[in-house]
Tab-separated table of C-alpha atoms in Angstrom:
chain	number	residue	atom	x	y	z
A	1	MET	CA	-34.901	-22.052	48.511
A	2	GLN	CA	-35.220	-23.555	45.041
A	3	PRO	CA	-36.276	-27.220	44.644
A	4	GLU	CA	-33.760	-29.548	43.034
A	5	PRO	CA	-34.369	-30.032	39.329
A	6	ASP	CA	-35.548	-33.373	38.058
A	7	ALA	CA	-32.989	-35.755	36.628
A	8	PRO	CA	-32.280	-35.100	32.946
A	9	THR	CA	-34.486	-37.060	30.604
A	10	ALA	CA	-31.401	-38.390	28.807
A	11	ALA	CA	-30.316	-40.170	32.005
A	12	ARG	CA	-33.493	-42.223	32.120
A	13	PRO	CA	-33.625	-45.497	30.225
A	14	SER	CA	-35.483	-45.234	26.947
A	15	SER	CA	-38.578	-47.283	26.210
A	16	ALA	CA	-36.500	-49.449	23.850
A	17	VAL	CA	-34.047	-50.262	26.651
A	18	ARG	CA	-36.898	-51.105	29.015
A	19	ASP	CA	-38.450	-53.353	26.385
A	20	LEU	CA	-35.122	-55.123	25.883
A	21	LEU	CA	-34.816	-55.715	29.611
A	22	VAL	CA	-38.296	-57.228	29.683
A	23	ILE	CA	-37.452	-59.576	26.807
A	24	MET	CA	-34.134	-60.601	28.371
A	25	ILE	CA	-35.872	-61.375	31.665
A	26	ALA	CA	-38.504	-63.391	29.781
A	27	LEU	CA	-35.747	-65.392	28.047
A	28	LEU	CA	-33.952	-66.093	31.317
A	29	VAL	CA	-37.196	-67.224	32.961
A	30	ALA	CA	-37.957	-69.461	29.960
A	31	VAL	CA	-34.538	-71.129	30.194
A	32	LEU	CA	-34.882	-71.601	33.956
A	33	LEU	CA	-38.387	-73.061	33.696
A	34	SER	CA	-37.382	-75.387	30.860
A	35	ARG	CA	-34.534	-76.731	32.993
A	36	ILE	CA	-36.892	-77.275	35.929
A	37	VAL	CA	-39.471	-79.071	33.773
A	38	GLY	CA	-36.743	-81.233	32.240
A	39	SER	CA	-35.475	-82.187	35.675
A	40	VAL	CA	-38.976	-83.058	36.887
A	41	ALA	CA	-39.622	-85.150	33.767
A	42	ARG	CA	-36.379	-87.099	34.209
A	43	THR	CA	-37.285	-87.990	37.793
A	44	GLY	CA	-40.688	-89.348	36.714
A	45	GLY	CA	-42.743	-86.396	37.927
A	46	LEU	CA	-44.403	-86.148	34.497
A	47	PRO	CA	-45.041	-89.733	33.397
A	48	SER	CA	-47.120	-88.994	30.301
A	49	PRO	CA	-45.077	-88.126	27.163
A	50	VAL	CA	-47.755	-85.670	26.032
A	51	THR	CA	-47.705	-83.985	29.448
A	52	GLN	CA	-43.915	-83.785	29.376
A	53	MET	CA	-43.935	-82.192	25.952
A	54	LEU	CA	-46.680	-79.680	26.758
A	55	ALA	CA	-45.026	-78.724	30.044
A	56	ALA	CA	-41.685	-78.207	28.303
A	57	ASP	CA	-43.292	-76.093	25.581
A	58	LEU	CA	-45.371	-73.980	27.949
A	59	ALA	CA	-42.341	-73.371	30.149
A	60	VAL	CA	-40.793	-71.547	27.192
A	61	TRP	CA	-43.863	-70.134	25.471
A	62	GLY	CA	-45.410	-68.667	28.628
A	63	PRO	CA	-42.633	-66.237	29.624
A	64	LEU	CA	-41.938	-65.242	26.006
A	65	ALA	CA	-45.615	-64.584	25.263
A	66	LEU	CA	-45.980	-62.508	28.428
A	67	GLY	CA	-42.848	-60.520	27.588
A	68	VAL	CA	-43.978	-59.809	24.026
A	69	GLY	CA	-47.470	-58.962	25.204
A	70	TRP	CA	-46.123	-56.400	27.649
A	71	VAL	CA	-43.787	-54.820	25.097
A	72	LEU	CA	-46.430	-54.609	22.352
A	73	ARG	CA	-49.389	-53.763	24.574
A	74	ARG	CA	-49.650	-50.197	23.260
A	75	SER	CA	-48.765	-50.863	19.638
A	76	SER	CA	-51.301	-50.204	16.917
A	77	PRO	CA	-52.859	-53.415	15.518
A	78	THR	CA	-52.511	-51.958	12.025
A	79	VAL	CA	-48.780	-51.430	12.482
A	80	LEU	CA	-48.324	-54.920	13.896
A	81	VAL	CA	-50.143	-56.518	10.974
A	82	ARG	CA	-48.054	-54.521	8.505
A	83	ARG	CA	-44.820	-55.675	10.177
A	84	LEU	CA	-45.988	-59.270	9.794
A	85	GLY	CA	-46.500	-58.740	6.064
A	86	LEU	CA	-45.282	-61.244	3.507
A	87	GLY	CA	-44.508	-60.563	-0.161
A	88	TRP	CA	-43.251	-62.764	-2.971
A	89	ALA	CA	-39.690	-61.599	-2.379
A	90	ASP	CA	-40.004	-62.672	1.255
A	91	VAL	CA	-41.246	-66.114	0.189
A	92	VAL	CA	-38.348	-66.624	-2.240
A	93	ALA	CA	-35.842	-65.434	0.357
A	94	ALA	CA	-37.380	-67.710	2.997
A	95	ILE	CA	-37.073	-70.762	0.742
A	96	GLY	CA	-33.449	-69.872	-0.002
A	97	ILE	CA	-32.710	-69.518	3.713
A	98	VAL	CA	-34.201	-72.945	4.417
A	99	ILE	CA	-32.143	-74.573	1.650
A	100	VAL	CA	-28.921	-73.024	2.973
A	101	CYS	CA	-29.593	-73.829	6.629
A	102	ARG	CA	-30.891	-77.348	6.060
A	103	GLY	CA	-27.939	-78.029	3.770
A	104	LEU	CA	-25.522	-76.746	6.412
A	105	ASP	CA	-27.175	-78.832	9.122
A	106	ALA	CA	-26.982	-81.949	6.941
A	107	VAL	CA	-23.276	-81.375	6.189
A	108	LEU	CA	-22.461	-80.873	9.863
A	109	SER	CA	-24.480	-83.912	10.906
A	110	VAL	CA	-22.882	-86.170	8.302
A	111	THR	CA	-19.424	-84.862	9.219
A	112	PHE	CA	-19.890	-85.441	12.944
A	113	PHE	CA	-22.208	-88.460	13.069
A	114	GLY	CA	-22.158	-90.032	9.605
A	115	THR	CA	-25.863	-89.397	9.008
A	116	THR	CA	-28.176	-86.444	8.483
A	117	GLY	CA	-30.372	-87.605	11.355
A	118	LEU	CA	-33.447	-86.717	9.308
A	119	THR	CA	-34.804	-90.202	8.746
A	120	PRO	CA	-38.183	-91.662	9.752
A	121	GLN	CA	-38.248	-92.627	13.417
A	122	VAL	CA	-38.453	-96.306	14.223
A	123	THR	CA	-41.308	-97.079	16.606
A	124	LEU	CA	-42.392	-100.277	18.309
A	125	GLY	CA	-46.075	-100.769	17.631
A	126	THR	CA	-48.464	-98.008	16.641
A	127	PRO	CA	-47.065	-94.456	16.995
A	128	ASP	CA	-48.808	-92.110	19.430
A	129	VAL	CA	-50.683	-89.967	16.922
A	130	VAL	CA	-51.770	-87.408	19.528
A	131	LEU	CA	-48.181	-86.911	20.657
A	132	LEU	CA	-46.958	-86.558	17.085
A	133	VAL	CA	-49.640	-84.051	16.080
A	134	VAL	CA	-49.290	-81.908	19.193
A	135	SER	CA	-45.506	-81.935	18.815
A	136	ALA	CA	-45.724	-80.998	15.134
A	137	ILE	CA	-48.029	-78.053	15.857
A	138	GLY	CA	-45.650	-76.750	18.502
A	139	VAL	CA	-42.465	-77.263	16.500
A	140	CYS	CA	-43.778	-76.180	13.099
A	141	LEU	CA	-46.083	-73.321	14.044
A	142	VAL	CA	-46.160	-71.985	17.602
A	143	SER	CA	-42.427	-71.955	18.348
A	144	PRO	CA	-41.284	-70.398	15.034
A	145	VAL	CA	-43.908	-67.641	15.137
A	146	LEU	CA	-43.286	-66.752	18.773
A	147	GLU	CA	-39.498	-66.922	18.497
A	148	GLU	CA	-39.322	-64.732	15.404
A	149	ILE	CA	-41.589	-62.134	16.985
A	150	VAL	CA	-39.452	-62.150	20.137
A	151	PHE	CA	-36.030	-62.075	18.518
A	152	ARG	CA	-36.505	-60.353	15.165
A	153	GLY	CA	-39.736	-58.466	15.761
A	154	VAL	CA	-38.918	-57.047	19.192
A	155	MET	CA	-35.299	-57.558	20.246
A	156	GLN	CA	-33.646	-56.745	16.927
A	157	ARG	CA	-35.969	-53.834	16.251
A	158	ARG	CA	-35.423	-52.309	19.699
A	159	LEU	CA	-31.651	-52.737	19.447
A	160	SER	CA	-31.640	-51.116	16.004
A	161	SER	CA	-33.492	-48.092	17.357
A	162	GLU	CA	-30.703	-47.527	19.880
A	163	LEU	CA	-27.911	-47.707	17.293
A	164	THR	CA	-26.737	-45.412	14.534
A	165	PRO	CA	-27.369	-46.309	10.878
A	166	ARG	CA	-23.737	-47.419	10.522
A	167	THR	CA	-23.835	-49.745	13.525
A	168	ARG	CA	-27.298	-51.236	13.141
A	169	PHE	CA	-25.816	-54.439	11.743
A	170	LEU	CA	-24.743	-55.095	15.335
A	171	ALA	CA	-28.423	-55.485	16.233
A	172	VAL	CA	-28.640	-58.433	13.831
A	173	LEU	CA	-25.473	-60.009	15.242
A	174	ALA	CA	-26.446	-59.513	18.888
A	175	THR	CA	-29.948	-60.872	18.318
A	176	THR	CA	-28.570	-63.835	16.374
A	177	LEU	CA	-26.172	-64.685	19.179
A	178	ALA	CA	-28.970	-64.513	21.770
A	179	PHE	CA	-31.153	-66.670	19.499
A	180	ALA	CA	-28.492	-69.379	19.142
A	181	LEU	CA	-27.541	-69.355	22.833
A	182	ALA	CA	-31.203	-69.611	23.866
A	183	HIS	CA	-31.666	-72.703	21.693
A	184	LEU	CA	-28.481	-74.216	23.095
A	185	ALA	CA	-29.646	-73.569	26.659
A	186	ILE	CA	-33.137	-74.981	26.151
A	187	THR	CA	-32.414	-77.937	23.845
A	188	THR	CA	-31.308	-81.183	25.450
A	189	THR	CA	-28.189	-82.440	23.673
A	190	THR	CA	-26.420	-85.783	23.927
A	191	SER	CA	-22.910	-84.376	23.478
A	192	SER	CA	-20.923	-81.181	23.075
A	193	VAL	CA	-20.595	-81.922	19.362
A	194	ALA	CA	-24.373	-82.067	18.985
A	195	GLY	CA	-24.595	-78.804	20.898
A	196	PHE	CA	-22.066	-77.234	18.555
A	197	GLU	CA	-24.140	-78.316	15.548
A	198	ILE	CA	-27.285	-76.804	17.056
A	199	PHE	CA	-25.478	-73.555	17.830
A	200	VAL	CA	-23.982	-73.170	14.350
A	201	THR	CA	-27.190	-74.045	12.516
A	202	THR	CA	-29.397	-71.773	14.615
A	203	PHE	CA	-26.824	-68.984	14.416
A	204	VAL	CA	-26.817	-69.084	10.602
A	205	LEU	CA	-30.625	-69.323	10.545
A	206	GLY	CA	-30.900	-66.315	12.848
A	207	LEU	CA	-28.312	-64.360	10.891
A	208	LEU	CA	-30.107	-64.862	7.579
A	209	THR	CA	-33.610	-64.233	8.914
A	210	GLY	CA	-32.347	-61.208	10.849
A	211	THR	CA	-30.763	-59.792	7.705
A	212	LEU	CA	-34.003	-60.337	5.805
A	213	VAL	CA	-35.959	-58.460	8.484
A	214	ALA	CA	-33.388	-55.646	8.523
A	215	ILE	CA	-33.742	-55.231	4.745
A	216	THR	CA	-37.522	-55.486	4.461
A	217	GLY	CA	-38.687	-54.154	7.823
A	218	ARG	CA	-41.136	-57.095	7.950
A	219	VAL	CA	-41.048	-60.254	10.069
A	220	GLY	CA	-43.247	-62.369	7.793
A	221	GLY	CA	-40.369	-63.741	5.730
A	222	ALA	CA	-38.400	-64.700	8.840
A	223	ILE	CA	-41.417	-66.488	10.291
A	224	LEU	CA	-41.989	-68.405	7.046
A	225	ALA	CA	-38.321	-69.428	6.867
A	226	HIS	CA	-38.380	-70.660	10.459
A	227	VAL	CA	-41.659	-72.530	9.928
A	228	LEU	CA	-40.317	-74.250	6.808
A	229	PHE	CA	-36.976	-75.019	8.455
A	230	ASN	CA	-38.660	-76.846	11.322
A	231	SER	CA	-41.323	-78.433	9.112
A	232	VAL	CA	-38.702	-80.082	6.891
A	233	ALA	CA	-37.160	-81.771	9.928
A	234	VAL	CA	-40.544	-82.927	11.210
A	235	ALA	CA	-41.645	-84.237	7.795
A	236	LEU	CA	-38.405	-86.166	7.162
A	237	SER	CA	-38.319	-87.681	10.645
A	238	TRP	CA	-42.039	-88.553	10.815
A	239	PRO	CA	-42.501	-92.222	11.804
A	240	SER	CA	-43.117	-94.418	8.793
């Protein structure tokens, strides 16, 4: 009596598919945790503004960092560093992306609300410097780096490996859509119009940075563009 043969290798999910599942689970957990933290903060469970901000950030950063760490755990450090490379062409492209996306965001904001929204915040008394600095570090550095590694460095790359050369542009589109929807799900908006603006702006940002990564094979330019995009908003809205 002959033993039954093992299932064909082709029927088993590839490593790229498994990695994508891990990242999708990490994103879902991040969205869920951010909603929970937001709910707790609104009910007064986190009275300190700094605590609220750190809890909200860690709710997103934690799952994403764990997901990326699991996916890249066996990758060569040399390969990872090379994929994070940044050349002069990447820098020029990143600056162009920021100009386009910030211009688009300003046009949408003026159209919908009559103002760009990027004006110095008005504060009563002395601004909380600790809160401002911690927020700036998270918005301008940690979030852009982690998000670009998750979406462009892992998700887009894994999707591309599962597609044919003629259909790999779909990896950019799918990753861009996930990127925009994730921001819409995590960001607290005051209206559906504000949500629409966030979705459109982040979609265009993701589309351009994703295209840059697809052309160069490096994530450095996308990270720089995202860092600059967020930094412009922080600098223009910094309390005077």
